[in-house]
XYZ file of C-alpha atoms in Angstrom:
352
model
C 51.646 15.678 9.298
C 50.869 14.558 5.742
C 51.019 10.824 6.717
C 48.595 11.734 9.493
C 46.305 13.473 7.075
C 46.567 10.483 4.522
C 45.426 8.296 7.661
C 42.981 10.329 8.640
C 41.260 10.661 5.070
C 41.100 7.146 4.506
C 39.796 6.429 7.930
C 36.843 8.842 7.145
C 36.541 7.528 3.542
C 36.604 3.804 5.140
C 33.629 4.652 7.739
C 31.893 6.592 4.888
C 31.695 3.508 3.173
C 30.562 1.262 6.130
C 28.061 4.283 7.221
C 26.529 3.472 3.119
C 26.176 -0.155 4.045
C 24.045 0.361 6.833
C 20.875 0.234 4.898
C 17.903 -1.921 5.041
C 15.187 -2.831 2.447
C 11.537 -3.014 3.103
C 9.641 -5.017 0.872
C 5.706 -4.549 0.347
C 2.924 -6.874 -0.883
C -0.680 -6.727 -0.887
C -2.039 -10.186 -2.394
C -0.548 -13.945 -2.445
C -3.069 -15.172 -4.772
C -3.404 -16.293 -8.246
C -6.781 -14.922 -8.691
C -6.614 -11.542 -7.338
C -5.950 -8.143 -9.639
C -2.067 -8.688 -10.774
C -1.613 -4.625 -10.049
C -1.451 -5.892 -6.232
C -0.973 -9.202 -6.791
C 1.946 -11.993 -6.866
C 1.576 -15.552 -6.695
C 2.256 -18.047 -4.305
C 4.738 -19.363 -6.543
C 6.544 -15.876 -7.091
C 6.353 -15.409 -3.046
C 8.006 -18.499 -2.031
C 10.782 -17.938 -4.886
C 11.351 -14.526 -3.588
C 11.625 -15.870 0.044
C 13.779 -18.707 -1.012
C 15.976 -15.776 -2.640
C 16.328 -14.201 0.814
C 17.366 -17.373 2.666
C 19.658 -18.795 0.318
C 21.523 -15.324 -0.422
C 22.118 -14.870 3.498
C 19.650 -11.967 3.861
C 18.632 -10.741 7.005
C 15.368 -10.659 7.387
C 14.233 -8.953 10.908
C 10.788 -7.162 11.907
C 9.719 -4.020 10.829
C 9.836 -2.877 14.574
C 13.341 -3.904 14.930
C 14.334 -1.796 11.647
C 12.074 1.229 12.879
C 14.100 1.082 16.504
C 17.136 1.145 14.464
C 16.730 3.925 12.590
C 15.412 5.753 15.418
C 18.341 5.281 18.081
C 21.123 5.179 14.609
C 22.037 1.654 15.556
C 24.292 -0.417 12.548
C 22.613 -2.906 11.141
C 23.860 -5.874 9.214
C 24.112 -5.788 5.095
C 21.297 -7.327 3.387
C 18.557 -6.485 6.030
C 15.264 -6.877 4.504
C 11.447 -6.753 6.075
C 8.836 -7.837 4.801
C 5.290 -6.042 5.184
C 1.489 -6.657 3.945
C -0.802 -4.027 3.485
C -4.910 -4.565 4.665
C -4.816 -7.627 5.657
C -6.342 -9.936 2.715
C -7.762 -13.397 3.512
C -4.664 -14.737 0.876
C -2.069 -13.374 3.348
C -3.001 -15.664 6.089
C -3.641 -19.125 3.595
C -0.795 -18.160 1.065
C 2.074 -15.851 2.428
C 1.930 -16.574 6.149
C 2.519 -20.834 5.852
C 5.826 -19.905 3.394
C 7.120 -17.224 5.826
C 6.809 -19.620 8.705
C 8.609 -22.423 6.971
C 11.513 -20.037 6.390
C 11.099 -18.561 9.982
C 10.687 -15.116 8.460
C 8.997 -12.419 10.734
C 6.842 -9.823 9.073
C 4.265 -7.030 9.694
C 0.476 -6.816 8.770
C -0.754 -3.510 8.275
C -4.283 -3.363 8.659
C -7.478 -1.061 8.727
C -9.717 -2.220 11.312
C -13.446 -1.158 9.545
C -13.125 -3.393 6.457
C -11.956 -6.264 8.238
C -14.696 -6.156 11.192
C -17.249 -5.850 8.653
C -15.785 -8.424 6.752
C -15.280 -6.595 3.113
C -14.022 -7.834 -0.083
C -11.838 -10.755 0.888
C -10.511 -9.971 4.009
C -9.419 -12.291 6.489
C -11.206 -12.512 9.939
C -10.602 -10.637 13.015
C -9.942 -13.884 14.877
C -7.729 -14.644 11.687
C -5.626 -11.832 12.672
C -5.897 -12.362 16.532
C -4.327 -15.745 15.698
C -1.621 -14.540 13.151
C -0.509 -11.976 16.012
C -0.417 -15.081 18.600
C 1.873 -17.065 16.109
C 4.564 -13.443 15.540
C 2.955 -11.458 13.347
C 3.559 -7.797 14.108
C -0.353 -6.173 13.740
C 0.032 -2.702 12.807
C -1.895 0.504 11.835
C -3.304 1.059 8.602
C -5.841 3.653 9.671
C -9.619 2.969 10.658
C -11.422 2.935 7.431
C -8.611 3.283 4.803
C -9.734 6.264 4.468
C -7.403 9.205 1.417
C -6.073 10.814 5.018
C -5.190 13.993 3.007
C -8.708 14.915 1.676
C -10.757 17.417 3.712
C -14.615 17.053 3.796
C -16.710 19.920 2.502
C -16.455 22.855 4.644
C -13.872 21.372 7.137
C -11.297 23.748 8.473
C -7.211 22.626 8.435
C -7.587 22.039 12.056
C -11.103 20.096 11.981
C -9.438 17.874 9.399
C -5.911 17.176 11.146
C -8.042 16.323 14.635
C -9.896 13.812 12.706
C -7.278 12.338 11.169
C -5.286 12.282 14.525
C -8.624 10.758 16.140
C -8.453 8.077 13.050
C -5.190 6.872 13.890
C -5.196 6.671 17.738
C -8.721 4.661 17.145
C -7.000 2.405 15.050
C -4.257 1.920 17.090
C -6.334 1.791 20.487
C -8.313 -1.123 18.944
C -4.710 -3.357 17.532
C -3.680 -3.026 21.099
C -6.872 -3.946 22.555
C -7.011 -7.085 20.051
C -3.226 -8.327 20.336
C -1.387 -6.566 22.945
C 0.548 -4.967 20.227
C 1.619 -1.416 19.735
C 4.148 -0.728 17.576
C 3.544 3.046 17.033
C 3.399 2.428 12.723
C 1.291 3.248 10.649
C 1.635 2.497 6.885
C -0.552 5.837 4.748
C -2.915 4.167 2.933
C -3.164 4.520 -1.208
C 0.582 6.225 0.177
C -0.618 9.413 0.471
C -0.129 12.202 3.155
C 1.355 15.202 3.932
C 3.614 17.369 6.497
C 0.882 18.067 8.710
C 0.494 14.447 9.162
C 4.167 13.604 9.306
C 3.965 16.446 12.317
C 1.017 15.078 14.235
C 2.214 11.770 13.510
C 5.783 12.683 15.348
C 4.416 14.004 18.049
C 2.581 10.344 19.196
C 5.708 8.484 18.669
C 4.555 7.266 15.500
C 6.975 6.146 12.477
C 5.072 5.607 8.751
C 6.248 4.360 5.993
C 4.535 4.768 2.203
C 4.408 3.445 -1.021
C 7.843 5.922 -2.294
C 10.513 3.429 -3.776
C 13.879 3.187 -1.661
C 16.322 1.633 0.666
C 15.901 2.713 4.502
C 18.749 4.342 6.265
C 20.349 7.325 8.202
C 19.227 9.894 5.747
C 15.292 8.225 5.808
C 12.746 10.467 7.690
C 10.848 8.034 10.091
C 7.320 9.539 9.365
C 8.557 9.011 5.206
C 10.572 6.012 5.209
C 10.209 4.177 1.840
C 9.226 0.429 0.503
C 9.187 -1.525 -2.675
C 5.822 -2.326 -3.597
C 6.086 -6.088 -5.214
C 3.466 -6.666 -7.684
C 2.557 -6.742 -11.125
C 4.988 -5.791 -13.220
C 7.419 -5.274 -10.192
C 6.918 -8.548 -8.749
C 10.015 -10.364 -11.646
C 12.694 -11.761 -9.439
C 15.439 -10.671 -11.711
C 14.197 -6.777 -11.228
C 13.318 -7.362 -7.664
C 17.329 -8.616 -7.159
C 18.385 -4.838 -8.311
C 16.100 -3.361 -5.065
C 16.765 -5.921 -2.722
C 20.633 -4.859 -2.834
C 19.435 -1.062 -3.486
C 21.256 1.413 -0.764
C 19.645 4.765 1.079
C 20.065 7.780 -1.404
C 22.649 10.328 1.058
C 20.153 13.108 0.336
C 21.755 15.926 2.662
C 19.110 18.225 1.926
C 15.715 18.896 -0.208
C 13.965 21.785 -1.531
C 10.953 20.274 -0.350
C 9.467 16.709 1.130
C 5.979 17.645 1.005
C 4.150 14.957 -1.776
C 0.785 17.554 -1.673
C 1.063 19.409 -4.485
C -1.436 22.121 -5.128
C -4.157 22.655 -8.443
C -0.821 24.990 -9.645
C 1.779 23.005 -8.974
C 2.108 20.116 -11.669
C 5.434 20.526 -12.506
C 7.247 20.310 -9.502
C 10.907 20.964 -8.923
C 12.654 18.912 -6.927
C 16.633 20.372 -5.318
C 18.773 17.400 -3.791
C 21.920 18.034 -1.731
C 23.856 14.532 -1.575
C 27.064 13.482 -0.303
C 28.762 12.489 -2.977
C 31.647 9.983 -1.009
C 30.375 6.997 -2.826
C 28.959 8.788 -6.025
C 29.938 9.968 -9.227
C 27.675 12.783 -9.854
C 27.603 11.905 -13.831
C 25.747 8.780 -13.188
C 23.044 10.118 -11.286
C 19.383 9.378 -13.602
C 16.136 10.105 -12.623
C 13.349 9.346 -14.106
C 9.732 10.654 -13.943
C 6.658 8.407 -13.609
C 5.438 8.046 -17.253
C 7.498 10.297 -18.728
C 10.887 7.980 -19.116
C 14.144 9.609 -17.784
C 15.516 13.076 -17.138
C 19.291 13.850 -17.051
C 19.930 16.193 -13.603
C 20.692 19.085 -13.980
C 23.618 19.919 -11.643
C 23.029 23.322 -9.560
C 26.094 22.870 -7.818
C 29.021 20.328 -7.187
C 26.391 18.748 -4.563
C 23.555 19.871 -5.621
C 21.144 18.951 -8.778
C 17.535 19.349 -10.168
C 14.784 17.323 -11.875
C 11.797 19.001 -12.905
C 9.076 17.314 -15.183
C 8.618 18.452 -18.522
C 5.019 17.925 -18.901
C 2.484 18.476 -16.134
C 2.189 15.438 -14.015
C -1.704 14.074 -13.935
C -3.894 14.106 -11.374
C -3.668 11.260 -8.449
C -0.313 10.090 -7.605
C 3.011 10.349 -9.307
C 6.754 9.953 -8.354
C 10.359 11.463 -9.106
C 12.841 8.516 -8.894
C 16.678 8.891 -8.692
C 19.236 6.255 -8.667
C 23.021 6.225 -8.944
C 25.664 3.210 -8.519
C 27.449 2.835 -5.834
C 31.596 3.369 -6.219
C 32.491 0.744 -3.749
C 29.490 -1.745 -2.821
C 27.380 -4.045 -5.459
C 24.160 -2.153 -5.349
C 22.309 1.582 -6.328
C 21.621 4.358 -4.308
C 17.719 5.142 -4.402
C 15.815 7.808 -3.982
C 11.965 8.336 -4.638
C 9.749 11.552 -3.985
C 5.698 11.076 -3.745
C 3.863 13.751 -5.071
C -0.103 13.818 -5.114
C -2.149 16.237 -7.026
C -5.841 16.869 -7.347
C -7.378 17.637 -10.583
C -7.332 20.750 -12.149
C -10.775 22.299 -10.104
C -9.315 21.280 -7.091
C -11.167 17.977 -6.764
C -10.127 14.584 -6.139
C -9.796 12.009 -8.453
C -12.478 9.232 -6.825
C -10.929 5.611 -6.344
């Protein structure tokens, strides 16, 4: 019996371990351009590093779709699976990025709101521009009609008024991707990150997945209306620190207090309550670390179970709790990040 027992515990520890692996990164970039605002921005030179970093470190790089489907029906997928993703649709993704991701044979997904680039804002690329990227394997998905804060009410609009224009919003957006390309992926990437459950619901009950702006590695634990991406840019766009999230692995978060990032005016120190299977973690070298406030040790509730909890009220706009902890067994971190967005203290938005 004990032999059996023995067998049977390192059978489950061995498919824990595999079950950690299956993980996938998503990567997310705004600008290729050397004259753009570095906050969004890499260069051409930094993008075709980073992609020559992928190919010659045997990274599997598949699209978005693929990785959504996966997640959705639990399929495995390979170690090192990476996607790549561009949000709005900038005139510099279709001179810059899409030429280097074509020479390595990389697929990738635009996410784009259809107002700014029919009316031909700022520097965005043409609609025939994208009509032609979608012909040559781009995937065209949703990034909203106007890229519009989809978790701000107008004056005097009721909860439901708001959520049916929001839901109107998307299936617009979507309606006219489909019309354009033939595409419909069902995704739709928030815009400036931000949303809330109501959306995640509405969003879930169309099919959709969404993914945000949170930090993270994708897998079993990820929420498909929720699933996180590394933005790459600015000070996030070094190789060397980009390495660390490329091989970063899904946080085993069993259970949270709350997932919600829409904090109200009295909320600004929110507490966050993980429950994570620990197989692959030693609970003493959990961090986490609050977005400009440095690190925060957490504070264990339970042998499962911890807490983080900002010190100092977080401002208004958007913030984020990240946790990481090393992996026993693989060469990477376990990653978790939680959105939060707060308006300012009279209950208004801050305007960007």
């Amino acid at each position: 019996m004990k032999k059996i027992l023995f067998l049977f515990a390192c059978l489950w520890s061995l498919a824990s371990v595999i079950t950690g692996a299956n993980a996938a990164v998503i990567l997310q970039y705004h600008h290729i351009a050397t004259d753009t605002p570095s906050v969004t921005s890499i260069t051409p030179t930094q993008f075709r590093e980073q992609m020559s970093y992928l190919a010659d470190n045997d990274f599997k790089v598949i699209p978005l779709s693929e990785l959504v489907d996966k997640l959705r029906t639990k399929q495995p997928m390979p170690a090192k699976t990476i996607a790549i993703t561009f949000d709005d649709g900038y005139k510099n993704i279709a001179e810059n990025a899409h030429p280097i991701l074509k020479e390595f044979g990389f697929p990738y997904t635009l996410f784009v709101a259809i107002e700014p680039i029919k009316k031909g804002y700022g520097e965005m690329m043409s609609w025939q521009q994208l009509v032609e990227l979608s012909k040559e394997g781009a995937e065209i998905a949703n990034h909203s009609w106007g890229h519009e804060h989809l978790i701000r009410r107008l004056d005097g609009e009721s909860e439901q008024d708001w959520l049916g224009r929001i839901e109107a919003n998307i299936l617009k957006a979507e309606a006219a991707i489909f019309e354009a390309t033939g595409q419909q992926h069902k995704m739709l990437a928030y815009p400036y990150g931000e949303y809330n459950q109501a959306i995640q619901s509405m969003l879930a009950k169309h099919g959709f997945a969404a993914v945000g702006q949170q930090s993270g590695a994708a897998g079993e634990y990820t929420d498909l209306t929720a699933i996180p991406r590394f933005p790459v840019a600015g000070a996030y766009a070094n190789l060397a620190k980009l390495k660390v999230k490329m091989h970063s692995l899904p946080m085993p978060v069993l259970k949270a207090n709350r997932t919600d990032p829409q904090l109200t005016v009295e909320e600004s120190q929110p507490e966050l309550q993980l429950t994570l299977a620990l197989n692959d973690i030693r609970p003493k070298q959990v961090m986490c670390f609050v977005q400009g406030q440095g690190a925060y040790k957490p504070v264990w509730i339970d042998e499962n179970t911890f807490s983080v909890k900002a010190s100092k009220p977080l401002p208004a706009g958007r913030s984020r709790y990240n946790c990481t902890a090393p992996s026993k067994t693989k060469s990477g971190y376990y990653w978790f990040s939680q959105a939060w967005v707060r308006p300012k203290d009279d209950g208004t938005w801050i305007k960007e």
